[in-house]
XYZ file of C-alpha atoms in Angstrom:
706
model
C -0.007 0.071 0.031
C 1.144 3.667 -0.830
C 0.584 4.753 2.939
C 2.663 1.796 4.334
C 5.412 2.240 1.981
C 5.547 6.052 2.857
C 5.740 5.366 6.515
C 8.161 2.619 6.076
C 10.558 4.902 4.264
C 10.140 7.549 6.957
C 11.221 4.970 9.445
C 14.507 3.727 7.751
C 16.758 5.973 9.742
C 15.575 4.358 13.114
C 18.291 1.872 14.127
C 17.346 -1.759 14.539
C 18.459 -1.675 18.143
C 16.389 1.438 19.198
C 13.568 -0.166 17.240
C 13.525 -3.156 19.290
C 13.749 -1.090 22.658
C 10.786 1.112 21.520
C 8.659 -1.931 20.475
C 8.899 -3.160 24.048
C 7.927 0.090 25.533
C 5.228 1.097 22.856
C 1.588 0.605 23.522
C -1.671 1.847 22.026
C -2.432 4.151 24.953
C 0.964 5.799 24.685
C 0.589 6.001 20.871
C -2.665 7.888 21.236
C -1.400 10.301 23.739
C 1.680 10.923 21.625
C -0.311 11.365 18.425
C -2.715 13.877 20.058
C 0.469 15.954 21.294
C 2.038 15.743 17.679
C -1.191 16.918 16.058
C -1.362 19.882 18.442
C 2.323 20.684 17.571
C 1.839 20.048 13.819
C 4.829 17.719 13.832
C 4.328 15.776 10.645
C 7.870 14.199 10.550
C 7.690 12.727 14.040
C 4.104 11.637 13.544
C 5.124 9.396 10.598
C 7.653 7.831 12.803
C 5.004 6.958 15.356
C 2.687 5.614 12.647
C 5.561 3.456 11.435
C 6.116 2.139 14.881
C 2.545 1.262 15.164
C 2.932 -0.840 11.958
C 6.122 -2.542 12.943
C 4.962 -3.307 16.323
C 1.798 -4.866 14.985
C -0.355 -2.312 16.929
C -1.729 -0.844 13.520
C -5.049 -2.174 12.940
C -8.220 -0.769 11.117
C -10.167 -2.044 14.221
C -8.563 0.364 16.558
C -10.983 3.477 16.119
C -9.500 5.819 18.635
C -5.896 5.125 17.387
C -6.983 5.655 13.748
C -9.019 8.776 14.643
C -5.802 10.235 16.155
C -3.906 9.530 13.001
C -6.635 11.304 10.977
C -6.347 14.264 13.140
C -2.588 14.238 13.001
C -2.470 14.259 9.260
C -5.251 16.755 8.863
C -3.589 19.098 11.326
C -0.406 18.766 9.396
C -2.206 19.493 6.077
C -1.810 16.004 4.730
C -5.329 15.422 3.725
C -4.656 12.705 1.161
C -3.048 10.567 3.797
C -5.778 11.384 6.319
C -8.357 10.248 3.772
C -6.553 7.083 3.228
C -6.548 6.165 6.815
C -10.176 7.206 7.031
C -11.194 4.977 3.905
C -9.379 1.885 5.298
C -11.273 1.798 8.596
C -13.520 -1.226 8.988
C -15.811 0.735 11.301
C -16.071 4.498 11.792
C -17.780 6.460 14.505
C -18.969 10.149 14.719
C -15.551 11.209 15.969
C -13.852 9.680 12.771
C -16.266 11.695 10.500
C -16.106 14.835 12.623
C -12.204 14.759 12.613
C -11.967 14.393 8.887
C -14.595 17.234 8.307
C -12.671 19.462 10.550
C -9.513 18.765 8.717
C -11.005 19.631 5.341
C -12.574 22.774 6.914
C -9.338 24.100 8.467
C -7.467 23.289 5.247
C -9.846 25.412 3.150
C -11.771 22.606 1.447
C -15.119 23.879 2.757
C -17.199 22.302 -0.131
C -16.071 18.734 0.857
C -17.608 18.991 4.269
C -21.258 18.957 3.410
C -20.484 16.028 1.149
C -18.851 14.123 4.032
C -21.848 15.043 6.166
C -24.325 13.445 3.805
C -22.292 10.347 3.393
C -22.037 10.076 7.255
C -25.741 10.214 7.612
C -26.657 8.111 4.547
C -23.802 5.533 4.313
C -22.826 4.997 7.866
C -26.421 5.701 9.302
C -24.792 7.936 11.998
C -26.687 10.786 13.719
C -24.552 13.979 14.045
C -23.632 15.578 17.260
C -23.338 19.352 18.141
C -19.509 19.407 17.103
C -20.441 17.931 13.538
C -23.155 20.477 13.003
C -21.037 23.392 14.156
C -18.335 22.320 11.727
C -20.680 21.920 8.725
C -22.361 25.291 9.446
C -18.962 26.914 9.657
C -18.048 25.471 6.349
C -21.178 26.684 4.660
C -20.437 30.037 6.036
C -16.894 30.188 4.685
C -17.842 28.530 1.418
C -21.033 30.603 0.834
C -22.995 27.338 0.584
C -26.363 28.977 1.373
C -28.628 25.976 0.345
C -26.599 23.469 2.401
C -26.424 25.872 5.262
C -30.226 26.188 5.467
C -30.638 22.350 5.159
C -28.163 21.985 8.216
C -30.289 24.755 10.012
C -33.405 22.639 9.559
C -31.552 19.525 10.964
C -30.417 21.621 13.825
C -33.937 22.662 14.738
C -35.123 19.176 14.435
C -32.480 17.669 16.705
C -32.854 20.413 19.280
C -29.047 20.979 19.237
C -29.476 24.609 18.497
C -29.435 25.086 22.332
C -25.648 24.362 22.387
C -23.980 27.678 22.488
C -21.421 26.884 19.767
C -23.988 25.665 17.399
C -26.139 28.702 18.003
C -22.903 30.818 17.278
C -22.177 28.857 14.106
C -25.749 29.439 13.001
C -25.447 33.307 13.604
C -22.136 33.296 11.742
C -23.778 31.519 8.793
C -26.621 34.045 8.535
C -24.208 36.896 8.922
C -21.826 35.697 6.289
C -25.058 35.169 3.997
C -25.994 38.884 4.585
C -29.410 37.493 6.016
C -29.488 39.749 9.029
C -33.196 39.039 9.489
C -32.218 35.296 9.922
C -29.778 36.553 12.508
C -32.421 38.577 14.325
C -34.781 35.506 14.413
C -32.256 33.373 15.919
C -31.113 35.856 18.453
C -34.837 36.276 19.539
C -35.902 32.625 19.492
C -32.799 30.916 20.992
C -32.076 31.799 24.555
C -28.464 32.291 25.908
C -25.592 34.327 24.713
C -21.880 34.533 25.352
C -19.226 37.062 24.185
C -18.784 35.149 20.934
C -22.368 35.510 20.218
C -22.506 39.259 20.882
C -19.269 39.930 19.053
C -20.517 37.972 15.882
C -23.914 39.700 15.955
C -22.457 43.101 16.661
C -20.005 42.866 13.785
C -22.506 41.551 11.450
C -24.973 44.304 12.052
C -22.263 46.992 11.725
C -20.972 45.522 8.569
C -24.405 45.600 6.998
C -25.495 49.042 8.239
C -28.020 47.754 10.778
C -26.895 50.444 13.485
C -30.182 50.458 15.550
C -30.290 46.605 15.840
C -26.629 46.725 16.792
C -27.415 49.373 19.582
C -30.365 47.104 20.740
C -27.757 44.199 21.007
C -25.548 46.572 22.967
C -28.266 47.463 25.282
C -29.045 43.720 25.773
C -25.341 43.070 26.666
C -25.552 45.770 29.324
C -28.953 44.531 30.655
C -27.517 40.976 31.004
C -24.438 42.257 32.841
C -22.036 40.972 30.088
C -18.495 42.320 30.777
C -17.312 42.003 27.121
C -13.752 41.278 25.989
C -11.538 43.365 23.654
C -13.433 42.318 20.536
C -16.588 43.340 22.127
C -15.223 46.874 22.756
C -13.779 47.165 19.284
C -17.125 46.561 17.889
C -18.971 48.876 20.299
C -16.679 51.769 19.699
C -17.142 50.998 15.930
C -20.998 51.362 16.583
C -20.357 54.765 18.365
C -18.254 55.947 15.628
C -20.983 54.866 12.899
C -23.573 56.741 15.108
C -21.267 59.635 15.629
C -22.428 59.531 19.347
C -19.689 61.063 21.182
C -21.604 60.813 24.621
C -22.099 57.212 24.152
C -18.574 56.685 23.017
C -17.191 58.446 26.156
C -19.430 56.404 28.415
C -18.130 53.067 26.814
C -14.586 54.506 27.127
C -15.193 55.114 30.827
C -16.770 51.643 31.252
C -13.725 50.121 29.446
C -11.352 51.769 31.847
C -13.242 50.786 34.944
C -13.202 47.135 33.696
C -9.484 47.171 33.764
C -9.202 46.113 30.195
C -5.577 46.928 28.921
C -5.267 48.914 25.700
C -3.612 47.103 22.708
C -2.986 48.429 19.263
C -6.349 47.351 17.874
C -8.254 48.528 20.948
C -6.523 51.915 20.939
C -7.124 52.255 17.265
C -10.833 51.637 17.785
C -11.069 54.363 20.518
C -9.164 56.826 18.239
C -11.432 56.011 15.372
C -14.449 56.699 17.480
C -13.171 60.033 18.852
C -12.094 61.083 15.325
C -15.379 60.353 13.693
C -17.338 62.010 16.497
C -15.276 65.289 15.865
C -13.312 64.996 19.083
C -9.760 65.179 17.681
C -8.146 66.037 20.986
C -9.508 62.816 22.448
C -7.991 60.926 19.569
C -4.744 62.434 19.979
C -4.620 61.958 23.613
C -5.165 58.189 23.145
C -2.605 58.117 20.465
C 0.104 59.579 22.687
C -0.947 57.683 25.756
C -0.290 54.251 24.128
C 3.411 54.017 23.092
C 3.445 51.138 20.831
C 2.054 51.677 17.505
C 1.887 49.843 14.051
C 0.723 51.014 10.697
C -2.960 50.504 11.655
C -2.787 52.867 14.583
C -0.776 55.393 12.841
C -3.286 55.315 9.825
C -6.132 55.660 12.303
C -4.776 58.871 13.807
C -3.974 60.306 10.383
C -7.496 59.535 9.397
C -8.975 61.231 12.534
C -7.039 64.408 11.687
C -8.151 64.293 8.210
C -11.850 63.771 9.168
C -11.663 66.724 11.315
C -10.123 68.890 8.616
C -6.683 69.013 10.332
C -4.946 68.392 6.934
C -1.557 69.945 7.813
C -1.450 68.182 11.089
C -2.075 64.743 9.264
C 0.862 65.411 6.826
C 3.031 66.576 9.741
C 2.288 63.365 11.706
C 3.256 61.389 8.708
C 6.765 62.677 9.075
C 6.907 61.383 12.677
C 5.523 57.972 11.373
C 8.479 57.871 8.816
C 11.021 58.523 11.486
C 9.753 55.571 13.471
C 10.345 53.451 10.344
C 6.722 52.428 10.134
C 5.956 51.425 6.565
C 2.906 52.970 5.212
C 0.128 50.838 3.625
C -2.549 51.803 0.865
C -4.843 53.228 3.396
C -2.044 55.484 4.838
C -1.412 56.875 1.373
C -5.188 57.252 0.773
C -5.548 59.452 3.855
C -2.535 61.614 3.039
C -3.580 62.062 -0.582
C -7.100 63.108 0.618
C -5.382 65.595 3.081
C -3.494 67.167 0.198
C -6.752 67.369 -1.647
C -8.187 69.285 1.297
C -5.399 71.727 1.212
C -5.032 71.770 -2.607
C -1.403 71.102 -1.910
C -0.485 69.936 -5.375
C 3.163 69.823 -4.859
C 2.897 67.447 -1.895
C 0.229 65.550 -3.635
C 2.519 64.957 -6.643
C 5.451 63.849 -4.424
C 3.058 61.190 -2.754
C 1.870 60.260 -6.225
C 5.469 59.507 -7.266
C 6.068 57.465 -4.120
C 2.874 55.268 -4.459
C 3.753 54.416 -8.006
C 7.339 53.452 -7.055
C 6.071 51.280 -4.203
C 3.303 49.687 -6.079
C 0.538 51.030 -4.021
C -0.806 53.017 -6.990
C -2.618 49.722 -8.119
C -4.941 49.792 -5.004
C -8.305 51.180 -5.883
C -8.476 53.235 -2.622
C -5.204 54.960 -3.657
C -6.204 55.557 -7.202
C -9.593 57.179 -5.854
C -7.566 59.427 -3.537
C -5.319 60.550 -6.375
C -8.273 61.442 -8.680
C -9.620 63.395 -5.740
C -6.433 65.189 -5.059
C -6.015 66.284 -8.775
C -9.602 67.243 -9.132
C -9.593 69.357 -5.796
C -6.297 70.962 -7.160
C -7.928 71.987 -10.485
C -5.915 69.420 -12.623
C -8.640 67.964 -14.607
C -6.586 66.319 -17.266
C -4.475 64.572 -14.697
C -7.538 63.202 -12.887
C -9.082 61.996 -16.225
C -5.846 60.234 -17.252
C -5.685 58.374 -13.832
C -9.269 57.182 -14.238
C -8.554 55.954 -17.742
C -5.569 54.048 -16.532
C -7.285 52.345 -13.557
C -7.760 48.600 -14.117
C -10.123 48.199 -11.122
C -12.816 50.809 -10.336
C -15.533 50.829 -7.684
C -18.504 53.066 -7.185
C -16.483 55.719 -5.441
C -14.218 55.865 -8.448
C -17.249 56.678 -10.717
C -18.737 59.099 -8.211
C -15.453 61.012 -8.007
C -14.988 61.357 -11.882
C -18.727 62.386 -12.281
C -18.679 64.865 -9.242
C -15.262 66.147 -10.382
C -16.407 66.976 -13.922
C -19.674 68.593 -12.543
C -17.664 70.802 -10.148
C -15.627 72.040 -12.853
C -18.567 72.837 -15.111
C -18.096 69.916 -17.449
C -21.566 68.737 -17.469
C -21.331 66.825 -20.809
C -18.309 64.869 -19.615
C -20.003 64.117 -16.303
C -23.084 62.831 -18.022
C -21.073 60.639 -20.382
C -19.160 59.164 -17.580
C -22.561 58.268 -15.947
C -23.723 56.535 -19.081
C -20.364 54.594 -18.979
C -20.928 53.619 -15.371
C -24.325 52.074 -16.160
C -22.807 50.342 -19.199
C -20.256 48.928 -16.887
C -23.000 47.461 -14.677
C -21.674 49.508 -11.731
C -24.565 50.324 -9.242
C -25.039 53.975 -8.779
C -25.739 55.317 -5.300
C -27.084 58.356 -3.481
C -23.720 60.293 -4.099
C -23.706 59.469 -7.876
C -26.951 61.219 -8.421
C -25.890 64.458 -6.602
C -23.103 64.620 -9.274
C -25.489 63.851 -12.188
C -27.968 66.330 -11.016
C -25.226 69.048 -10.718
C -24.194 68.172 -14.274
C -27.878 68.700 -15.518
C -27.777 71.971 -13.559
C -24.769 73.257 -15.390
C -26.237 72.322 -18.735
C -29.656 73.635 -17.951
C -31.466 70.269 -18.810
C -34.583 70.506 -16.734
C -36.511 67.414 -18.085
C -33.555 65.294 -17.841
C -32.797 66.450 -14.393
C -36.300 65.549 -13.281
C -36.090 62.151 -14.971
C -33.122 61.217 -12.924
C -34.761 62.482 -9.724
C -38.249 61.115 -10.009
C -37.667 57.953 -12.131
C -34.127 56.692 -12.476
C -33.194 56.975 -8.768
C -36.255 55.152 -7.689
C -35.637 52.428 -10.264
C -32.271 51.803 -8.485
C -34.206 51.774 -5.128
C -32.905 55.128 -3.976
C -34.818 57.766 -2.070
C -33.898 61.338 -3.087
C -32.547 63.390 -0.198
C -31.799 67.182 0.608
C -28.775 67.290 -1.590
C -30.677 66.143 -4.637
C -33.528 68.494 -4.063
C -31.097 71.331 -3.635
C -29.480 70.462 -7.001
C -32.834 70.706 -8.580
C -33.385 74.170 -7.023
C -29.951 75.130 -8.566
C -31.123 73.514 -11.946
C -34.276 75.518 -12.065
C -32.650 78.716 -10.894
C -29.955 78.604 -13.523
C -32.721 78.270 -16.166
C -34.257 81.404 -14.776
C -37.353 79.577 -13.563
C -37.239 81.188 -10.154
C -40.994 80.967 -9.350
C -40.971 77.277 -10.114
C -37.991 76.771 -7.948
C -39.633 78.632 -5.013
C -42.941 76.471 -5.587
C -40.709 73.359 -5.706
C -39.301 74.266 -2.356
C -42.596 75.045 -0.785
C -44.348 71.965 -2.119
C -41.535 69.303 -1.281
C -41.983 67.808 2.149
C -38.460 68.299 3.412
C -36.569 70.514 5.877
C -34.551 72.866 3.726
C -31.287 74.093 4.953
C -29.424 77.494 4.561
C -27.444 76.134 1.622
C -30.760 75.207 -0.259
C -32.297 78.722 0.336
C -29.112 80.497 -0.449
C -29.033 78.524 -3.856
C -32.243 80.227 -4.692
C -31.011 83.595 -3.361
C -27.854 83.241 -5.678
C -30.232 82.653 -8.719
C -32.195 85.680 -7.705
C -29.006 87.696 -7.727
C -27.938 86.503 -11.064
C -31.379 87.142 -12.737
C -31.955 90.309 -10.710
C -35.359 89.225 -9.185
C -35.490 91.736 -6.467
C -38.922 90.846 -5.176
C -38.345 87.101 -4.620
C -34.755 87.607 -3.525
C -35.942 89.924 -0.695
C -38.375 87.247 0.422
C -35.701 84.507 0.306
C -33.136 86.603 2.048
C -35.647 87.459 4.891
C -36.331 83.694 5.309
C -32.557 82.976 5.361
C -31.808 85.662 7.976
C -34.462 84.030 10.162
C -32.706 80.816 9.858
C -29.284 82.283 10.451
C -29.153 86.039 11.410
C -25.357 86.027 11.395
C -24.829 84.562 7.908
C -22.655 87.341 6.282
C -22.982 85.588 2.970
C -26.717 86.408 2.832
C -26.010 89.948 3.589
C -23.493 90.228 0.836
C -25.668 88.438 -1.721
C -28.553 90.759 -0.766
C -26.471 93.892 -1.005
C -25.274 92.888 -4.426
C -28.713 92.170 -5.653
C -29.969 95.512 -4.579
C -27.092 97.118 -6.273
C -27.831 95.428 -9.499
C -31.264 96.722 -9.724
C -30.052 100.140 -8.540
C -31.881 99.999 -5.224
C -29.280 101.998 -3.232
C -31.493 102.445 -0.267
C -31.413 98.575 0.051
C -27.589 98.678 -0.088
C -27.534 101.334 2.605
C -29.858 99.284 4.774
C -27.639 96.176 4.527
C -24.575 98.153 5.527
C -26.439 99.660 8.469
C -27.619 96.233 9.539
C -24.048 94.823 9.313
C -22.853 97.574 11.661
C -25.739 97.324 14.153
C -25.194 93.654 14.433
C -21.528 93.806 14.573
C -21.157 91.337 11.667
C -17.849 91.483 9.884
C -17.017 89.791 6.583
C -14.487 87.138 6.790
C -11.213 88.608 5.128
C -10.650 87.258 1.710
C -7.772 84.984 1.386
C -6.205 83.341 -1.708
C -3.214 81.128 -2.134
C -1.175 79.778 -5.015
C 1.477 77.084 -4.932
C 4.608 77.917 -6.942
C 7.671 75.376 -6.942
C 6.097 73.554 -3.806
C 5.887 76.811 -1.911
C 2.530 78.320 -0.857
C 2.070 81.993 -1.177
C -0.783 83.453 0.802
C -2.420 86.739 0.100
C -5.091 88.877 1.696
C -7.112 91.683 0.195
C -4.865 94.853 -0.184
C -1.888 92.695 0.965
C 1.262 94.709 1.872
C 3.015 92.029 3.789
C 4.463 89.952 0.908
C 8.215 90.681 0.162
C 7.341 91.587 -3.422
C 4.237 93.702 -2.664
C 5.395 96.741 -4.917
C 5.986 94.479 -7.964
C 2.720 92.570 -7.430
C 0.741 95.771 -7.046
C 2.358 97.248 -10.218
C 1.617 93.995 -12.095
C -2.242 94.197 -11.114
C -2.188 97.887 -12.377
C -0.902 96.870 -15.537
C -3.243 93.964 -16.096
C -6.323 96.159 -15.149
C -5.082 98.945 -17.589
C -4.845 96.173 -20.319
C -8.305 94.680 -19.746
C -9.945 98.102 -19.568
C -9.126 98.499 -23.262
C -11.339 95.309 -23.637
C -14.304 96.905 -21.829
C -13.555 96.059 -18.101
C -15.411 98.355 -15.853
C -14.998 97.874 -11.948
C -18.094 96.549 -10.508
C -18.115 98.732 -7.273
C -21.502 97.463 -6.187
C -19.961 94.550 -4.401
C -18.038 96.863 -2.096
C -19.703 97.009 1.385
C -18.049 100.281 2.379
C -19.712 103.656 2.204
C -17.059 105.594 0.467
C -16.472 107.497 -2.847
C -16.402 105.824 -6.224
C -12.617 106.091 -6.676
C -12.010 104.546 -3.204
C -14.379 101.802 -4.110
C -12.275 100.958 -7.123
C -9.261 100.859 -4.989
C -10.809 98.301 -2.593
C -11.470 96.057 -5.633
C -8.155 96.500 -7.363
C -6.228 94.551 -4.837
C -8.588 91.735 -3.857
C -6.600 88.661 -2.810
C -7.343 86.615 -5.964
C -6.089 89.410 -8.269
C -2.957 89.603 -6.233
C -2.461 85.776 -6.299
C -3.029 85.642 -10.008
C -0.622 88.632 -10.727
C 2.164 86.909 -8.750
C 1.538 83.549 -10.376
C 1.773 85.404 -13.798
C 5.086 86.874 -12.603
C 6.690 83.592 -11.333
C 5.462 80.898 -13.767
C 6.358 79.989 -17.347
C 4.432 81.875 -20.153
C 2.189 78.861 -21.062
C 1.661 77.274 -17.537
C -1.843 77.064 -16.182
C -2.402 79.256 -13.025
C -4.255 77.716 -10.035
C -5.560 79.754 -7.138
C -7.540 78.775 -4.013
C -9.901 81.248 -2.332
C -11.725 80.986 0.907
C -14.758 82.868 -0.041
C -17.101 83.171 -2.971
C -15.475 85.020 -5.854
C -16.857 88.471 -6.341
C -18.409 89.689 -9.516
C -15.719 92.313 -10.164
C -12.902 89.604 -9.843
C -14.774 87.222 -11.924
C -15.235 89.732 -14.776
C -11.547 90.747 -14.416
C -10.074 87.280 -14.439
C -12.082 86.386 -17.588
C -10.276 89.230 -19.422
C -7.011 88.549 -17.869
C -6.969 85.011 -19.058
C -7.546 86.543 -22.591
C -4.927 89.037 -22.679
C -2.310 86.679 -21.235
C -3.387 83.645 -23.011
C -3.416 81.612 -19.848
C -5.721 79.110 -18.271
C -6.568 80.593 -14.824
C -8.279 78.122 -12.392
C -9.859 79.496 -9.195
C -11.325 77.258 -6.573
C -13.693 79.292 -4.406
C -15.813 78.090 -1.504
C -18.690 77.123 -4.067
C -16.970 75.595 -7.089
C -14.190 75.775 -9.639
C -13.945 78.493 -12.041
C -11.800 77.707 -15.198
C -11.037 80.994 -17.037
C -9.793 80.643 -20.509
C -9.978 82.910 -23.667
C -12.238 85.307 -21.944
C -14.887 83.072 -20.590
C -15.450 80.911 -17.384
C -16.608 77.348 -17.180
C -19.320 78.375 -14.817
C -20.938 80.272 -17.761
C -21.123 83.419 -15.277
C -23.537 81.471 -12.851
C -22.247 80.592 -9.474
């Protein structure tokens, strides 16, 4: 036989004298104990020697079930399933342990589909009834292998046999339904079968969290507390994950306090869970405190604290902490790079983003979808549309986030046609659109003024995909109607739609009133906005501009008086541009820059040139009660004009210019930059608080609507 010859060859090195001595000392009881120990250790080599000794000492027999079960266990534990199956097949008589041992071996070695087959043979061929250990093994195999039909058949047998009341059988059932994404089945088992341990709670909590059942997860947590369950580290990791998902800081702090009182010691995974909770709940100081309190960190905990900084818009801090991580020789993974690239996107730090891009390509991390998505986001947020487009085209694998980024990116840059083409490509690729996808699609329809198409997506296609429109979608529709000049329809839509509108939605309508010079409706909308937020300076500025456009100077005076009385001050305008990896920041009428004189002179020359093309300063946007000449002076040195002038001075003649601004670009700067792009033959991209403006050949991508 093959097996016998194998074990004999393994035994050739044993000397004859030692063999005779071992024969005399060897017994089945001793061999069984030794085989169990070798199975635990995974010692295949010595196990073969013991098997050989059993053969040469005439102790090996197909009738010794316990001995052969130990041999099956040994070979299975060592990954030698072919030999284990030979021992099993030669048995004259098998018991439940024989079958259970072989099934466990197949399960632990990844051959999950073989386990249900063995189970059926056990019942039909040997006419043996399974015990709780067999059933838990079969259920676990069905979970791992995605064998839904077989798992449900096993569930029926478990119920008939009454073995469901064994805790590990119940846990295996819960795991099966969780892996099958059948959370209703999980709830049914949890309610119908009494008794739960930490494994039960941990499995169910993780399952509910993974599938978005936050309210059910909260119920399970409440049940844990009611039953006095202490919980282990895995329990707390899941519960902190629940608090993070709910963004419930108070609950998270209570759980943290309970954990400290229990005496549970932090490890790298538990500390990461606590940091993640504080980060997602907006308590960045708490996340940092945990990070610096626990000295031993790996790439997971480092990435968690970087992500916490990013989530709280502490972009610079995230990039600085990465330098500390590097000094400790912690190797970043794909999630680390994704966080860093998204932090660069938040700052529009193109130089840093390009450096990271080069590094991820060098290390091979660029192939990960999460990194590719972060790169697309970084280039779009920095105004480099073609770089983002090229990255998307070169990605081998894409997910829904990838498609959403490319659609939203094109939409925010005013490239509505490109965005809608990408949406059609997404559908053709059989990728399921989600809530975010349709925000980008409706924005694109708004830029293009396609009212019917926008309403089709909102009222029909979204529901075809099982999506319920939300506030963001309805706000996009308000913008769509507003851009088309259908202001009364937009107001009626807002009044008739049963949803709680926010400041952004009403300001969208007010912006449309400003563009289309509808004083009456604009005044009504502004009054409503100021009721919602009396200190919203953006509303005052828009209303003042609207009054000025229709030459209602009494209205302008009233707004200025209100601002003084309520002590509301406009946030100072800031603009910055990055040149050779160095960021240059400008404020309106800046005199702090080392090259102020040259910059101001450049601005004066540019304004003189564009006046020949018809530029007239729009002094209505100046919220100061001063003479006309002084008003023009305020406009002349707005921060974006200074930033553009400096970039023109310091960059090659054909290089595009990229400027970031913290406020909405004013009407005057918008008009000026259109003409500056024409006289200088440059592409000027300005990202303001609302959107991107790409100025080229005397026009803007926003089509003068923002």
